[in-house]
Short mmCIF file of C-alpha atoms in Angstrom, two decimals:
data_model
loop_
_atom_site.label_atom_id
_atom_site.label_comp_id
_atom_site.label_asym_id
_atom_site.label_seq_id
_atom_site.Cartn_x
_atom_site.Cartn_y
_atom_site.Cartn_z
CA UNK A 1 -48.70 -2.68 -17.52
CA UNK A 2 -48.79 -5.55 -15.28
CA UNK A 3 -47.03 -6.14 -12.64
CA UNK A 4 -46.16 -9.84 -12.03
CA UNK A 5 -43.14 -10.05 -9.56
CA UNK A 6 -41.49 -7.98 -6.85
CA UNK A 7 -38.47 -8.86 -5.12
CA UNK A 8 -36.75 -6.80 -1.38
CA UNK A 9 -33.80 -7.92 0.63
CA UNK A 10 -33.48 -9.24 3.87
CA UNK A 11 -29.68 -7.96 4.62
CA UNK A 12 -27.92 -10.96 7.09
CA UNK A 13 -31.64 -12.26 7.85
CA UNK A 14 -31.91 -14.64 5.58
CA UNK A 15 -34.79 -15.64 3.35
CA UNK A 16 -38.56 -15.58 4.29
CA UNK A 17 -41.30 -13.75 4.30
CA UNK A 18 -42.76 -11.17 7.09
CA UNK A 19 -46.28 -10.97 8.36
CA UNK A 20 -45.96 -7.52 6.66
CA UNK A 21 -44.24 -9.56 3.41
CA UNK A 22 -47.21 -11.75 3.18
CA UNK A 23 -50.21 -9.41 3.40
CA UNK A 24 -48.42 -6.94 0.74
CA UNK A 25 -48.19 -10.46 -1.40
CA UNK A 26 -51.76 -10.75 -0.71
CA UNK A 27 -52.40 -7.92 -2.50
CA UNK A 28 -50.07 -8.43 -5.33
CA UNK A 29 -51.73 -11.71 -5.69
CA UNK A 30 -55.32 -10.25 -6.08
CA UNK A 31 -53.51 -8.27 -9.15
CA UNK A 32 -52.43 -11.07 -10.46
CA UNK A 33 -52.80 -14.80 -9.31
CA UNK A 34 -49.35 -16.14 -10.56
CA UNK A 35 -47.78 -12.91 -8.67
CA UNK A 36 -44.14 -14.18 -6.85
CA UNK A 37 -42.25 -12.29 -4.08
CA UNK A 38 -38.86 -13.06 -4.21
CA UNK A 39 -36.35 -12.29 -1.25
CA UNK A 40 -32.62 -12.34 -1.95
CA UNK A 41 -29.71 -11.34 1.12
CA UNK A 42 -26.65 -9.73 0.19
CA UNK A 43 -25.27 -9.98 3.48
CA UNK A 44 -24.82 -13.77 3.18
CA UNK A 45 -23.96 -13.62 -0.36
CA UNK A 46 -20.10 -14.50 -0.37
CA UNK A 47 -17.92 -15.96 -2.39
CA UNK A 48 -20.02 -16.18 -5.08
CA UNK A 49 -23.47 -17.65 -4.02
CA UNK A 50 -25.96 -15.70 -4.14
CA UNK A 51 -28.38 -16.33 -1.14
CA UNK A 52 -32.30 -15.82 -3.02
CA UNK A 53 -35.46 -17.77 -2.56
CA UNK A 54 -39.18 -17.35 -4.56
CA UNK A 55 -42.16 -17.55 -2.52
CA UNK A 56 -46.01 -17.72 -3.35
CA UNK A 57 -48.70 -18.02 -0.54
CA UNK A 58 -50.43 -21.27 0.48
CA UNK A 59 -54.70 -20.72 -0.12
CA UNK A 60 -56.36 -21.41 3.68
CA UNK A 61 -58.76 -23.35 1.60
CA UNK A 62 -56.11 -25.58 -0.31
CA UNK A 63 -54.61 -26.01 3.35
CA UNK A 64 -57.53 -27.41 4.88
CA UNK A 65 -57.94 -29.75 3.00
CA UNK A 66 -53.63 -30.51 2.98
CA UNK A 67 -53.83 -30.88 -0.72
CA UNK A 68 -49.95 -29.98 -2.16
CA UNK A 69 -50.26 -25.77 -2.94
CA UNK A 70 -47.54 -26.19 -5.65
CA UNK A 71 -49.55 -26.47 -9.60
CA UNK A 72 -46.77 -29.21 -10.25
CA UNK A 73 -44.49 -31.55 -7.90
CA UNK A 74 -42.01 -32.58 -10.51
CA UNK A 75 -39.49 -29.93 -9.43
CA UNK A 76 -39.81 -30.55 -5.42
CA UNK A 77 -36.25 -32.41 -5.61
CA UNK A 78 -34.78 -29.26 -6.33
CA UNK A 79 -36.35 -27.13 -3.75
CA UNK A 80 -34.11 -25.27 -1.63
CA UNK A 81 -33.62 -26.76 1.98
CA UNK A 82 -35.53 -24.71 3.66
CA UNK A 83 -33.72 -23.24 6.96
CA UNK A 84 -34.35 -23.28 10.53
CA UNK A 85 -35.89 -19.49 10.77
CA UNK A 86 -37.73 -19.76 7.58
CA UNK A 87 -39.47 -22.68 8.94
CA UNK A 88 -40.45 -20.96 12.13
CA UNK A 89 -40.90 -17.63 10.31
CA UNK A 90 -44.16 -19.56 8.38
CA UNK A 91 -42.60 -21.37 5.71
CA UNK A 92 -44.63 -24.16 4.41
CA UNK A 93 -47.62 -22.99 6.47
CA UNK A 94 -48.65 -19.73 5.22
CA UNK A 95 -46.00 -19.96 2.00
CA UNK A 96 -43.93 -22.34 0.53
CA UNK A 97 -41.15 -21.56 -1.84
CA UNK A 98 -40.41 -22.01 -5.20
CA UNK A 99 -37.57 -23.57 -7.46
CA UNK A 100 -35.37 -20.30 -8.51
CA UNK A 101 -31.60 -20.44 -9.79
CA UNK A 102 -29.75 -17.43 -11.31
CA UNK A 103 -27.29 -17.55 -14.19
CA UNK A 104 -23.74 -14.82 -13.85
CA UNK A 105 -20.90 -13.73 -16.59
CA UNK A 106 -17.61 -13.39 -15.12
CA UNK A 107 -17.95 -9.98 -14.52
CA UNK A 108 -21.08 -10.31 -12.28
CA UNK A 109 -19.25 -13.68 -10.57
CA UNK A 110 -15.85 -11.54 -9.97
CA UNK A 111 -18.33 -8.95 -8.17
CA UNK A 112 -19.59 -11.34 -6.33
CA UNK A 113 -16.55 -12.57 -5.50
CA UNK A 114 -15.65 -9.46 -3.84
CA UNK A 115 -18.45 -8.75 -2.29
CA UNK A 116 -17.69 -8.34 1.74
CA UNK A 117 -14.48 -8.86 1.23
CA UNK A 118 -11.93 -7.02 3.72
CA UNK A 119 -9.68 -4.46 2.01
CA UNK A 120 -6.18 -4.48 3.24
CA UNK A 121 -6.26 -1.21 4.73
CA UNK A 122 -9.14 -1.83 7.02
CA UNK A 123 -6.17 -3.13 9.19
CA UNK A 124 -4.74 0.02 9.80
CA UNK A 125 -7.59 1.50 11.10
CA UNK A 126 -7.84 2.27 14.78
CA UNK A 127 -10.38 1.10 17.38
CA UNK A 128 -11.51 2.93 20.26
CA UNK A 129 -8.75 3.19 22.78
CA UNK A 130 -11.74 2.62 25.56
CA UNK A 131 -13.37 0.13 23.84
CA UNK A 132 -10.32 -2.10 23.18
CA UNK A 133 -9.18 -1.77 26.35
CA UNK A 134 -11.93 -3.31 27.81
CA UNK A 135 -12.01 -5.93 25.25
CA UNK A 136 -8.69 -6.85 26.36
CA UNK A 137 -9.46 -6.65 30.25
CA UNK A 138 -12.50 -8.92 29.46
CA UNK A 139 -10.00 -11.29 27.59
CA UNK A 140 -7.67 -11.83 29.86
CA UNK A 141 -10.14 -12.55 32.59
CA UNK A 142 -12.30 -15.35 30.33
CA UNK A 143 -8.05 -16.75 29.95
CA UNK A 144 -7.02 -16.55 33.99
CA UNK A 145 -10.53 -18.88 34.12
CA UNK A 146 -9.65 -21.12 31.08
CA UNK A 147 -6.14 -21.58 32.61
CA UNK A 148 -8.03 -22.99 35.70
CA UNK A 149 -9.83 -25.05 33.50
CA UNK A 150 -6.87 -25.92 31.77
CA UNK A 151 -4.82 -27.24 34.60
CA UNK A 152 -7.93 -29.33 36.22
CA UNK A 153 -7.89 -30.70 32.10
CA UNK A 154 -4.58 -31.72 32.66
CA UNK A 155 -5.05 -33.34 36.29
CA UNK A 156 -7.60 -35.71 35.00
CA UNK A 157 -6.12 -36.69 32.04
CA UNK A 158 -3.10 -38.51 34.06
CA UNK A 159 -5.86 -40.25 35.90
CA UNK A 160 -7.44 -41.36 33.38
CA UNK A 161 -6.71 -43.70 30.27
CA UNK A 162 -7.00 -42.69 27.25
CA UNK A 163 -10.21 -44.00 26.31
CA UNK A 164 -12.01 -42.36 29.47
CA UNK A 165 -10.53 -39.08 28.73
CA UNK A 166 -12.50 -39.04 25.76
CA UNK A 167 -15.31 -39.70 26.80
CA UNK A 168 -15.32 -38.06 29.26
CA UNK A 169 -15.05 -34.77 27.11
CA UNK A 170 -17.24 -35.72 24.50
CA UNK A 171 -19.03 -31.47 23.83
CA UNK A 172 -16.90 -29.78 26.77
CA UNK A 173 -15.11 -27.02 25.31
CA UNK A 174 -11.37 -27.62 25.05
CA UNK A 175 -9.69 -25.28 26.77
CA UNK A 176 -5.85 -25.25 25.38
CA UNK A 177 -7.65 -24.72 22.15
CA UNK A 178 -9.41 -21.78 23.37
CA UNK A 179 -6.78 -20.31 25.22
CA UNK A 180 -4.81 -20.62 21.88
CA UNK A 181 -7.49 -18.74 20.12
CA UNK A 182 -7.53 -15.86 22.73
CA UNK A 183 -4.06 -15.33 22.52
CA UNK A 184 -4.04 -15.55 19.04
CA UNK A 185 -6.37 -13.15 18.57
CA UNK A 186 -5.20 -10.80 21.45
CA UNK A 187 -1.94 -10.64 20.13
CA UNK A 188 -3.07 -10.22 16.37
CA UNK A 189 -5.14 -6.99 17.84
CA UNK A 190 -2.79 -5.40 20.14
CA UNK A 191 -0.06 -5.63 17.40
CA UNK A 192 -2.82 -3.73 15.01
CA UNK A 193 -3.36 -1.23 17.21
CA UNK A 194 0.19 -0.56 17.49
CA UNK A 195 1.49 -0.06 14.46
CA UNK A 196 -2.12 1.99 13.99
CA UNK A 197 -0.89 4.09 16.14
CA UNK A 198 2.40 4.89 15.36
CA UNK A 199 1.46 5.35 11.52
CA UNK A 200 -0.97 7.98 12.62
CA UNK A 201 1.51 9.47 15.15
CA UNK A 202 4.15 9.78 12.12
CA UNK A 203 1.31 10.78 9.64
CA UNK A 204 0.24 13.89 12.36
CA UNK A 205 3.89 14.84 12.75
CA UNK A 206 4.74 14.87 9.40
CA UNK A 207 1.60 16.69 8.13
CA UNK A 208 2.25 19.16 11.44
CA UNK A 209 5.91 19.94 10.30
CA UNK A 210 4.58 21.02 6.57
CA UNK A 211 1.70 23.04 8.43
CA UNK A 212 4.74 24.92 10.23
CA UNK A 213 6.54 25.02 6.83
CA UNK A 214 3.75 26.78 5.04
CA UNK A 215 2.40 29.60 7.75
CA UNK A 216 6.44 30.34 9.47
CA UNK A 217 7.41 33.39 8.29
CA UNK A 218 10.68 32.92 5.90
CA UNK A 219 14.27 34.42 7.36
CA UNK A 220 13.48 37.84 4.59
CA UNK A 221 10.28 38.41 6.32
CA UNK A 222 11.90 38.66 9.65
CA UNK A 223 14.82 40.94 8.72
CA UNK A 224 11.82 43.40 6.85
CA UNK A 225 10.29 43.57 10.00
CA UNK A 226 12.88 44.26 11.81
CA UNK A 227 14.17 46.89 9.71
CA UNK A 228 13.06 50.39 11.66
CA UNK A 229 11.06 52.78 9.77
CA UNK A 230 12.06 56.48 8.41
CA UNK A 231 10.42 59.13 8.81
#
């Protein structure tokens, strides 16, 4: 048997190899020169795509020299684009990657599909009182500052024309449209919370009343035990 490929996950990381990736390729490519370690992420596979890149690694010798490592450049126009922390992480230094696609039935794309995707009871389920309490104090104070922000937003804009105003706010943040947010998403969570917790309060009562049901003793028993004994 001979092993030619292995593939491992990088879950929400993203595509690349390791220092510890590359020296275990090292080894699979003493086994076998044409060895490939391919890296998929499931985390960032939505909707879908499937998020999966090939790698070999670049020979010191070949990259002395800056000769291409690739055997063949006729598929380099449909190379990935390689990303920000793969380029950092040693891409096209110590590795470069390698054309890969995948082919999926409709099964396999409806999984996909589905993948991550949030259930519709997830929003009945309660957060920490403690935590999202905080959350909310923290909230409101990041909106008492935007509100500041807000109204010195306002004051300048009927000092300025329009044309100043924006450029004048050319990559500030806006903040009417984060305050917007915030309260959109306040509200949206406080409401969740609430009807959490009244479904659980009903669910608990409900589930205590049948517990009383099942261990009271029934009207009979009572009279029996009340009935004295003979002698």
């Amino acid at each position: 048997m001979c092993i030619r490929d292995r593939y491992h996950s990088h879950p929400g990381f993203g595509c690349w190899l390791s220092g510890v990736d590359i020296n275990t390729q090292q080894g699979f490519e003493v086994l076998n020169n044409r060895s490939v370690a391919v890296v998929v992420d499931p985390i960032q596979s939505v909707r879908g795509k499937v998020v999966i890149d090939a790698f070999r690694l670049i020979n010191p010798q070949i990259a002395m020299f800056g000769k291409e490592p690739r055997q063949t450049t006729s598929n380099v126009g449909n190379i990935q684009k390689p990303t920000l922390v793969s380029l950092v992480r040693g891409l096209n230094r110590h590795y470069y990657n390698l054309v890969i696609n995948n082919r999926k039935n409709d099964l396999e794309q409806k999984m996909l599909m589905n993948l991550q995707k949030a259930k519709w009871s997830e929003g009945f389920q309660l957060k920490n009182f403690e935590d999202h309490s905080k959350k909310n104090a923290k909230v409101l104070e990041e909106m008492t500052g935007l509100t500041a922000e807000y109204n010195k937003w306002i004051q300048a804009e009927m000092q300025k024309s329009k044309k100043e105003m924006v450029v004048s706010t050319v990559g500030k943040i806006n903040p009417a449209l984060r305050l917007g947010q915030h309260i959109e998403e306040t509200m949206t969570a406080n409401i969740t919370q609430c009807l959490g917790t009244m479904l659980d309060s009903l669910i608990f009562q409900s589930q205590y009343n049948i517990c009383l049901l099942y261990t009271s003793p029934s009207p009979r028993d009572l009279s029996t035990s009340r009935m004295p004994s003979s002698a």
